[in-house]
C-alpha cells in the first residue's frame, strides 16, 4: 500500500498509512455534534395526558444537519418485536458510521408504544430513534425526569367533570370489550377504531356503553349499505339481465 493511503481495519486493527492522512475519528466527530446541540423547546402537546414534549421532528432536524456536516450516518436494524396487552415493544440496534474512516459504533435500544395495531411498530421505532439521539448527544429538553411509556400508561388524564381514568384502562373490561367486538361482532381492531372515529379506544371520550352503542350503530349502517348495494345490483340485473363474466 502506498504512503498516504490508509484504512481502518474492520476487525479492530489500527490505521495503516501516513499519519498526516489519518481521518478524524468517529468519536471525535460525535463529540463535535454533541457540542453543537442546544436545549430543544417542547413544542408538542398531548391534550389527553396534559403535558408538553419535544417532537421527534425537532430532534431529527437538529441532529441530522450536524451529523451530515461531520460525515456521519445512522442505520437502524430491528432485532425483535413483542406485542401484548395493547403494548408494542421493539428492540433495535443503531449503528453510527463515519463515511471518512469507515469506523462504526453500534448501540442497542428499546422503543415502546401503547399500540399493538398496524402503527404500533412505527410508533415504537420513532420513540426509539428519538430517545437514542437525545441520550447519545446529551440533548436537554428541560424535563427534570424524562417521561417514559410506563409513566404515561399509569398517569391519569386531567379530570373532566369528575370522571375517573378511562374505562378501557381496566384489564378485565378491556379483555371483555375486545372479545365482544372480535368474537361476537366479527370486527377487526381497525373497524372498531373506524366505528368510534378514533385511532385508539383511549381517545374515545364517552362511556363503555356509549362506545358499544356507537359500534352497533356503525355495524347496522354497514349492513344497510351492503343491503342497498345488493338491491341495486338486483334492479340492474332485472333490467338488463345478469352480468356476463369476461
mmCIF file of C-alpha atoms in Angstrom:
data_model
loop_
_atom_site.group_PDB
_atom_site.id
_atom_site.type_symbol
_atom_site.label_atom_id
_atom_site.label_comp_id
_atom_site.label_asym_id
_atom_site.label_seq_id
_atom_site.Cartn_x
_atom_site.Cartn_y
_atom_site.Cartn_z
ATOM 1 C CA UNK A 1 0.000 0.000 0.000
ATOM 2 C CA UNK A 2 1.413 3.382 -0.967
ATOM 3 C CA UNK A 3 2.140 6.085 1.590
ATOM 4 C CA UNK A 4 -0.781 8.382 2.325
ATOM 5 C CA UNK A 5 -3.450 5.808 1.568
ATOM 6 C CA UNK A 6 -4.941 4.095 4.567
ATOM 7 C CA UNK A 7 -7.914 2.467 6.146
ATOM 8 C CA UNK A 8 -9.345 1.483 9.494
ATOM 9 C CA UNK A 9 -9.454 -2.310 9.661
ATOM 10 C CA UNK A 10 -12.995 -3.547 10.262
ATOM 11 C CA UNK A 11 -11.704 -6.189 12.710
ATOM 12 C CA UNK A 12 -10.436 -3.554 15.085
ATOM 13 C CA UNK A 13 -6.956 -3.136 13.551
ATOM 14 C CA UNK A 14 -5.000 0.090 13.595
ATOM 15 C CA UNK A 15 -4.679 2.780 10.968
ATOM 16 C CA UNK A 16 -2.384 1.887 8.056
ATOM 17 C CA UNK A 17 -0.874 4.736 6.086
ATOM 18 C CA UNK A 18 0.552 8.184 6.546
ATOM 19 C CA UNK A 19 -0.082 9.839 9.902
ATOM 20 C CA UNK A 20 -0.841 13.162 8.215
ATOM 21 C CA UNK A 21 -3.669 11.494 6.300
ATOM 22 C CA UNK A 22 -5.331 9.951 9.340
ATOM 23 C CA UNK A 23 -9.024 10.939 9.242
ATOM 24 C CA UNK A 24 -10.793 12.388 12.244
ATOM 25 C CA UNK A 25 -12.188 9.565 14.353
ATOM 26 C CA UNK A 26 -15.859 8.699 14.612
ATOM 27 C CA UNK A 27 -15.854 9.594 18.293
ATOM 28 C CA UNK A 28 -14.262 12.992 17.701
ATOM 29 C CA UNK A 29 -16.977 13.792 15.180
ATOM 30 C CA UNK A 30 -19.706 12.643 17.557
ATOM 31 C CA UNK A 31 -18.230 14.917 20.231
ATOM 32 C CA UNK A 32 -18.423 17.858 17.826
ATOM 33 C CA UNK A 33 -22.054 17.045 17.061
ATOM 34 C CA UNK A 34 -22.729 16.876 20.792
ATOM 35 C CA UNK A 35 -21.130 20.290 21.273
ATOM 36 C CA UNK A 36 -23.483 21.877 18.736
ATOM 37 C CA UNK A 37 -26.632 20.660 20.421
ATOM 38 C CA UNK A 38 -28.686 23.142 22.430
ATOM 39 C CA UNK A 39 -31.765 22.718 24.572
ATOM 40 C CA UNK A 40 -34.767 21.901 22.408
ATOM 41 C CA UNK A 41 -38.114 23.582 23.052
ATOM 42 C CA UNK A 42 -41.108 21.421 23.918
ATOM 43 C CA UNK A 43 -43.398 22.447 21.075
ATOM 44 C CA UNK A 44 -45.596 19.345 21.079
ATOM 45 C CA UNK A 45 -48.618 18.986 23.351
ATOM 46 C CA UNK A 46 -50.500 15.896 24.488
ATOM 47 C CA UNK A 47 -54.011 17.037 25.360
ATOM 48 C CA UNK A 48 -55.088 13.698 26.805
ATOM 49 C CA UNK A 49 -52.265 13.470 29.364
ATOM 50 C CA UNK A 50 -51.812 17.257 29.570
ATOM 51 C CA UNK A 51 -48.064 17.611 29.058
ATOM 52 C CA UNK A 52 -45.665 19.326 26.648
ATOM 53 C CA UNK A 53 -42.988 17.351 24.820
ATOM 54 C CA UNK A 54 -40.171 17.719 22.317
ATOM 55 C CA UNK A 55 -41.328 16.436 18.940
ATOM 56 C CA UNK A 56 -39.370 13.796 17.067
ATOM 57 C CA UNK A 57 -39.215 16.168 14.083
ATOM 58 C CA UNK A 58 -37.391 18.805 16.149
ATOM 59 C CA UNK A 59 -34.895 16.208 17.379
ATOM 60 C CA UNK A 60 -34.241 14.842 13.885
ATOM 61 C CA UNK A 61 -33.889 18.299 12.343
ATOM 62 C CA UNK A 62 -31.366 19.343 14.994
ATOM 63 C CA UNK A 63 -29.212 16.214 14.818
ATOM 64 C CA UNK A 64 -29.432 15.364 11.111
ATOM 65 C CA UNK A 65 -27.779 18.545 9.841
ATOM 66 C CA UNK A 66 -24.970 18.388 12.409
ATOM 67 C CA UNK A 67 -24.276 14.717 11.622
ATOM 68 C CA UNK A 68 -24.313 15.327 7.873
ATOM 69 C CA UNK A 69 -21.787 18.156 8.200
ATOM 70 C CA UNK A 70 -19.458 15.769 10.033
ATOM 71 C CA UNK A 71 -19.992 12.968 7.514
ATOM 72 C CA UNK A 72 -21.832 10.721 9.954
ATOM 73 C CA UNK A 73 -24.656 8.360 9.050
ATOM 74 C CA UNK A 74 -27.024 6.360 11.234
ATOM 75 C CA UNK A 75 -28.516 2.971 10.387
ATOM 76 C CA UNK A 76 -31.144 1.063 12.336
ATOM 77 C CA UNK A 77 -31.803 -2.670 12.461
ATOM 78 C CA UNK A 78 -34.928 -4.170 14.011
ATOM 79 C CA UNK A 79 -33.868 -7.066 16.237
ATOM 80 C CA UNK A 80 -37.086 -8.196 17.922
ATOM 81 C CA UNK A 81 -40.761 -7.248 18.307
ATOM 82 C CA UNK A 82 -43.125 -8.234 21.105
ATOM 83 C CA UNK A 83 -46.778 -7.265 21.474
ATOM 84 C CA UNK A 84 -49.046 -7.929 24.441
ATOM 85 C CA UNK A 85 -51.968 -6.270 26.230
ATOM 86 C CA UNK A 86 -52.093 -3.273 23.952
ATOM 87 C CA UNK A 87 -48.361 -2.538 24.063
ATOM 88 C CA UNK A 88 -45.688 -2.923 21.387
ATOM 89 C CA UNK A 89 -42.031 -3.276 22.394
ATOM 90 C CA UNK A 90 -39.341 -3.262 19.696
ATOM 91 C CA UNK A 91 -35.611 -3.898 20.102
ATOM 92 C CA UNK A 92 -33.266 -2.046 17.744
ATOM 93 C CA UNK A 93 -29.582 -1.840 17.002
ATOM 94 C CA UNK A 94 -28.489 1.642 15.903
ATOM 95 C CA UNK A 95 -25.144 1.961 14.121
ATOM 96 C CA UNK A 96 -23.273 5.255 13.717
ATOM 97 C CA UNK A 97 -20.945 5.259 10.696
ATOM 98 C CA UNK A 98 -18.135 7.649 9.750
ATOM 99 C CA UNK A 99 -18.000 7.983 5.964
ATOM 100 C CA UNK A 100 -14.350 9.090 6.030
ATOM 101 C CA UNK A 101 -12.708 6.419 8.187
ATOM 102 C CA UNK A 102 -15.271 3.638 7.955
ATOM 103 C CA UNK A 103 -15.457 3.406 11.739
ATOM 104 C CA UNK A 104 -18.720 2.216 13.231
ATOM 105 C CA UNK A 105 -20.299 2.247 16.658
ATOM 106 C CA UNK A 106 -23.437 0.220 17.440
ATOM 107 C CA UNK A 107 -25.787 0.596 20.397
ATOM 108 C CA UNK A 108 -28.825 -1.442 21.406
ATOM 109 C CA UNK A 109 -32.049 0.398 22.198
ATOM 110 C CA UNK A 110 -35.682 -0.330 23.010
ATOM 111 C CA UNK A 111 -38.751 1.530 21.767
ATOM 112 C CA UNK A 112 -42.269 1.171 23.182
ATOM 113 C CA UNK A 113 -45.737 2.284 22.146
ATOM 114 C CA UNK A 114 -49.192 1.854 23.655
ATOM 115 C CA UNK A 115 -50.490 0.441 20.407
ATOM 116 C CA UNK A 116 -50.482 -3.120 19.079
ATOM 117 C CA UNK A 117 -52.175 -2.270 15.795
ATOM 118 C CA UNK A 118 -50.504 -1.637 12.440
ATOM 119 C CA UNK A 119 -48.976 1.633 13.686
ATOM 120 C CA UNK A 120 -47.546 0.124 16.861
ATOM 121 C CA UNK A 121 -44.151 -0.801 15.423
ATOM 122 C CA UNK A 122 -43.782 2.529 13.615
ATOM 123 C CA UNK A 123 -44.561 4.449 16.810
ATOM 124 C CA UNK A 124 -42.067 2.345 18.764
ATOM 125 C CA UNK A 125 -39.414 2.931 16.088
ATOM 126 C CA UNK A 126 -39.966 6.682 16.258
ATOM 127 C CA UNK A 127 -39.733 6.630 20.051
ATOM 128 C CA UNK A 128 -36.516 4.598 19.966
ATOM 129 C CA UNK A 129 -34.831 6.818 17.370
ATOM 130 C CA UNK A 130 -35.799 9.982 19.220
ATOM 131 C CA UNK A 131 -34.587 8.585 22.536
ATOM 132 C CA UNK A 132 -31.247 7.262 21.285
ATOM 133 C CA UNK A 133 -30.416 10.617 19.689
ATOM 134 C CA UNK A 134 -31.398 12.575 22.805
ATOM 135 C CA UNK A 135 -29.316 10.373 25.088
ATOM 136 C CA UNK A 136 -26.320 9.853 22.787
ATOM 137 C CA UNK A 137 -25.801 13.561 22.163
ATOM 138 C CA UNK A 138 -26.962 14.655 25.650
ATOM 139 C CA UNK A 139 -29.678 16.930 24.301
ATOM 140 C CA UNK A 140 -31.603 18.728 27.020
ATOM 141 C CA UNK A 141 -35.369 19.091 26.747
ATOM 142 C CA UNK A 142 -35.930 20.938 30.019
ATOM 143 C CA UNK A 143 -37.574 17.933 31.665
ATOM 144 C CA UNK A 144 -36.462 17.077 35.192
ATOM 145 C CA UNK A 145 -37.313 13.450 34.510
ATOM 146 C CA UNK A 146 -37.855 12.055 31.020
ATOM 147 C CA UNK A 147 -41.417 10.822 30.604
ATOM 148 C CA UNK A 148 -41.446 7.197 29.516
ATOM 149 C CA UNK A 149 -44.148 4.860 28.275
ATOM 150 C CA UNK A 150 -44.765 3.230 31.643
ATOM 151 C CA UNK A 151 -45.355 6.563 33.350
ATOM 152 C CA UNK A 152 -47.698 7.703 30.611
ATOM 153 C CA UNK A 153 -49.639 4.470 30.867
ATOM 154 C CA UNK A 154 -50.105 4.877 34.601
ATOM 155 C CA UNK A 155 -50.677 8.626 34.596
ATOM 156 C CA UNK A 156 -54.292 9.678 34.835
ATOM 157 C CA UNK A 157 -55.653 12.239 32.379
ATOM 158 C CA UNK A 158 -56.716 15.655 33.555
ATOM 159 C CA UNK A 159 -60.024 15.199 35.443
ATOM 160 C CA UNK A 160 -63.037 16.332 33.468
ATOM 161 C CA UNK A 161 -66.330 16.675 35.300
ATOM 162 C CA UNK A 162 -65.181 14.246 37.976
ATOM 163 C CA UNK A 163 -64.527 11.362 35.576
ATOM 164 C CA UNK A 164 -62.119 8.625 36.681
ATOM 165 C CA UNK A 165 -59.478 7.043 34.491
ATOM 166 C CA UNK A 166 -60.573 5.710 31.118
ATOM 167 C CA UNK A 167 -62.651 2.551 31.325
ATOM 168 C CA UNK A 168 -60.519 0.765 28.723
ATOM 169 C CA UNK A 169 -57.546 1.039 31.112
ATOM 170 C CA UNK A 170 -59.063 -1.741 33.226
ATOM 171 C CA UNK A 171 -57.586 -5.049 32.056
ATOM 172 C CA UNK A 172 -60.773 -7.008 32.761
ATOM 173 C CA UNK A 173 -63.008 -4.522 30.970
ATOM 174 C CA UNK A 174 -60.566 -4.264 28.071
ATOM 175 C CA UNK A 175 -60.474 -8.038 27.514
ATOM 176 C CA UNK A 176 -64.279 -8.327 27.588
ATOM 177 C CA UNK A 177 -64.671 -5.358 25.243
ATOM 178 C CA UNK A 178 -62.276 -6.728 22.613
ATOM 179 C CA UNK A 179 -63.777 -10.203 22.942
ATOM 180 C CA UNK A 180 -67.212 -8.706 22.237
ATOM 181 C CA UNK A 181 -66.049 -6.764 19.179
ATOM 182 C CA UNK A 182 -63.977 -9.583 17.669
ATOM 183 C CA UNK A 183 -65.881 -12.736 18.634
ATOM 184 C CA UNK A 184 -69.483 -11.528 18.839
ATOM 185 C CA UNK A 185 -69.405 -8.873 16.126
ATOM 186 C CA UNK A 186 -66.568 -10.221 13.995
ATOM 187 C CA UNK A 187 -64.868 -6.826 13.751
ATOM 188 C CA UNK A 188 -61.179 -6.136 13.384
ATOM 189 C CA UNK A 189 -59.461 -3.614 15.642
ATOM 190 C CA UNK A 190 -59.250 -1.170 12.732
ATOM 191 C CA UNK A 191 -63.008 -1.449 12.151
ATOM 192 C CA UNK A 192 -63.655 -0.714 15.826
ATOM 193 C CA UNK A 193 -61.492 2.397 15.616
ATOM 194 C CA UNK A 194 -63.258 3.440 12.418
ATOM 195 C CA UNK A 195 -66.643 2.975 14.069
ATOM 196 C CA UNK A 196 -65.624 5.171 17.001
ATOM 197 C CA UNK A 197 -63.763 7.685 14.839
ATOM 198 C CA UNK A 198 -60.542 7.354 16.852
ATOM 199 C CA UNK A 199 -57.072 5.887 16.403
ATOM 200 C CA UNK A 200 -57.143 4.339 19.872
ATOM 201 C CA UNK A 201 -60.037 3.468 22.182
ATOM 202 C CA UNK A 202 -58.242 5.521 24.841
ATOM 203 C CA UNK A 203 -59.214 8.579 22.776
ATOM 204 C CA UNK A 204 -62.938 7.773 22.990
ATOM 205 C CA UNK A 205 -64.407 10.452 25.296
ATOM 206 C CA UNK A 206 -67.599 8.608 26.226
ATOM 207 C CA UNK A 207 -68.520 5.652 28.398
ATOM 208 C CA UNK A 208 -68.184 1.992 27.503
ATOM 209 C CA UNK A 209 -71.946 1.767 26.909
ATOM 210 C CA UNK A 210 -71.831 4.755 24.565
ATOM 211 C CA UNK A 211 -68.924 3.165 22.700
ATOM 212 C CA UNK A 212 -70.833 -0.105 22.287
ATOM 213 C CA UNK A 213 -73.924 1.741 21.056
ATOM 214 C CA UNK A 214 -71.779 3.683 18.585
ATOM 215 C CA UNK A 215 -70.214 0.470 17.287
ATOM 216 C CA UNK A 216 -73.590 -1.260 16.928
ATOM 217 C CA UNK A 217 -74.936 1.744 15.013
ATOM 218 C CA UNK A 218 -71.904 1.600 12.720
ATOM 219 C CA UNK A 219 -72.408 -2.124 12.126
ATOM 220 C CA UNK A 220 -76.088 -1.519 11.325
ATOM 221 C CA UNK A 221 -75.075 1.153 8.842
ATOM 222 C CA UNK A 222 -72.609 -1.202 7.172
ATOM 223 C CA UNK A 223 -75.264 -3.908 6.873
ATOM 224 C CA UNK A 224 -77.768 -1.428 5.449
ATOM 225 C CA UNK A 225 -75.221 -0.192 2.922
ATOM 226 C CA UNK A 226 -74.477 -3.739 1.815
ATOM 227 C CA UNK A 227 -78.202 -4.429 1.523
ATOM 228 C CA UNK A 228 -78.694 -1.353 -0.651
ATOM 229 C CA UNK A 229 -75.783 -2.441 -2.848
ATOM 230 C CA UNK A 230 -77.282 -5.902 -3.302
ATOM 231 C CA UNK A 231 -80.702 -4.368 -4.024
ATOM 232 C CA UNK A 232 -79.229 -2.031 -6.632
ATOM 233 C CA UNK A 233 -77.398 -4.920 -8.269
ATOM 234 C CA UNK A 234 -80.647 -6.918 -8.415
ATOM 235 C CA UNK A 235 -82.511 -3.980 -10.000
ATOM 236 C CA UNK A 236 -79.830 -3.720 -12.690
ATOM 237 C CA UNK A 237 -79.992 -7.439 -13.381
ATOM 238 C CA UNK A 238 -83.806 -7.259 -13.636
ATOM 239 C CA UNK A 239 -83.493 -4.531 -16.261
ATOM 240 C CA UNK A 240 -80.506 -5.737 -18.253
ATOM 241 C CA UNK A 241 -80.060 -9.349 -17.237
ATOM 242 C CA UNK A 242 -77.187 -10.830 -15.244
ATOM 243 C CA UNK A 243 -73.729 -9.519 -15.999
ATOM 244 C CA UNK A 244 -71.756 -11.818 -18.264
ATOM 245 C CA UNK A 245 -68.416 -12.979 -16.993
ATOM 246 C CA UNK A 246 -65.407 -11.923 -19.027
#
